[in-house]
Amino acid sequence: MQPAGEPADPLTTAEAWLQAGREVALATVVETWGSAPRPVGSHLVIDAEGNFEGSVSGGCVEGAVVAEAAEVLDDGKPRMLEFGVADETAWRVGLSCGGRIRVYVERVG
């Protein structure tokens, strides 16, 4: 149990959601270049209702990752996503920190 006010560990959240019978996808930062908002190994856990815990980008691409996670949960196929300042999608979702991140999204459970 984490102290009040501290965010839950996304992997602990994923385990709890799975035990509760929820469909769960896990997004993991697998590679970064330049100035990245979150380090390799950062996690975002997403359920089929669009609820999520954790962060893969400090908030700047979470919406796009949550949308991709919904598709992963629908078809069961993992996805490798890449966001960076040269990527028009990244600018739309706000990744303007000067770096790039690669995020792997998979269904768990």
XYZ file of C-alpha atoms in Angstrom:
109
model
C 0.000 0.000 0.000
C 1.452 3.365 -0.978
C 1.214 6.444 1.266
C -1.802 8.709 0.737
C -1.294 11.175 -2.081
C 1.309 9.094 -3.917
C 0.359 7.557 -7.272
C -0.246 3.819 -7.422
C 2.341 1.611 -9.082
C 0.908 0.844 -12.545
C 1.936 -2.831 -12.362
C 0.179 -3.230 -9.006
C -2.873 -1.532 -10.525
C -2.762 -3.891 -13.524
C -2.693 -6.902 -11.210
C -5.633 -5.594 -9.177
C -7.650 -4.813 -12.312
C -6.976 -8.287 -13.724
C -8.065 -9.891 -10.458
C -11.254 -7.823 -10.652
C -11.966 -9.303 -14.092
C -11.134 -6.215 -16.131
C -9.467 -6.370 -19.553
C -6.045 -4.733 -19.282
C -3.402 -3.394 -21.649
C 0.078 -2.338 -20.582
C 2.111 0.355 -22.314
C 5.852 0.409 -21.619
C 8.496 2.923 -22.688
C 11.054 0.696 -24.421
C 13.373 3.283 -25.980
C 14.064 7.017 -25.772
C 16.211 9.479 -27.722
C 17.133 13.003 -26.730
C 15.055 14.762 -24.122
C 12.329 12.277 -23.197
C 9.693 13.051 -20.573
C 9.756 9.564 -18.960
C 12.568 6.992 -18.733
C 12.721 3.542 -20.307
C 10.653 1.148 -18.208
C 7.888 3.637 -17.414
C 4.411 2.102 -17.543
C 0.833 3.095 -18.292
C -1.904 0.559 -17.572
C -5.227 0.923 -19.403
C -8.524 -0.938 -19.053
C -11.262 -1.508 -21.633
C -13.272 1.419 -20.232
C -10.402 3.835 -20.925
C -9.340 4.167 -17.287
C -5.583 4.451 -16.866
C -2.847 4.759 -14.250
C 0.800 5.661 -14.658
C 2.549 7.608 -17.379
C 4.691 7.008 -20.437
C 5.164 10.643 -21.381
C 4.401 12.969 -18.523
C 0.931 13.440 -19.999
C 1.815 14.574 -23.515
C 0.939 11.422 -25.505
C -1.162 9.447 -23.019
C -4.385 10.099 -24.988
C -2.933 8.582 -28.156
C -1.548 5.601 -26.212
C -4.919 5.006 -24.504
C -6.627 5.028 -27.929
C -4.125 2.484 -29.296
C -4.568 0.358 -26.153
C -8.309 0.155 -26.877
C -7.465 -1.340 -30.277
C -4.980 -3.759 -28.681
C -7.713 -4.913 -26.302
C -10.133 -5.314 -29.233
C -7.885 -7.341 -31.544
C -5.263 -8.740 -29.145
C -2.392 -7.587 -31.382
C 0.419 -5.663 -29.647
C 1.616 -2.386 -31.121
C 4.925 -0.507 -31.156
C 4.290 3.238 -31.142
C 6.804 6.001 -31.719
C 6.366 9.672 -30.898
C 8.809 12.490 -31.495
C 9.030 16.167 -32.301
C 9.320 15.457 -36.023
C 6.135 13.371 -35.895
C 3.049 15.428 -36.737
C 1.004 13.240 -34.388
C 3.372 14.024 -31.534
C 2.951 17.766 -32.075
C -0.835 17.361 -32.076
C -0.731 15.512 -28.765
C 1.885 17.843 -27.291
C 5.237 16.002 -27.366
C 7.399 19.034 -27.923
C 10.159 18.229 -25.417
C 12.782 17.706 -28.107
C 13.062 13.942 -27.922
C 11.432 10.751 -29.138
C 9.947 7.811 -27.324
C 9.035 4.298 -28.412
C 6.167 2.660 -26.497
C 5.147 -1.014 -26.663
C 1.457 -1.657 -25.970
C 0.272 -5.199 -25.183
C -2.704 -6.988 -23.723
C -1.998 -8.643 -20.369
C -3.770 -11.412 -18.500
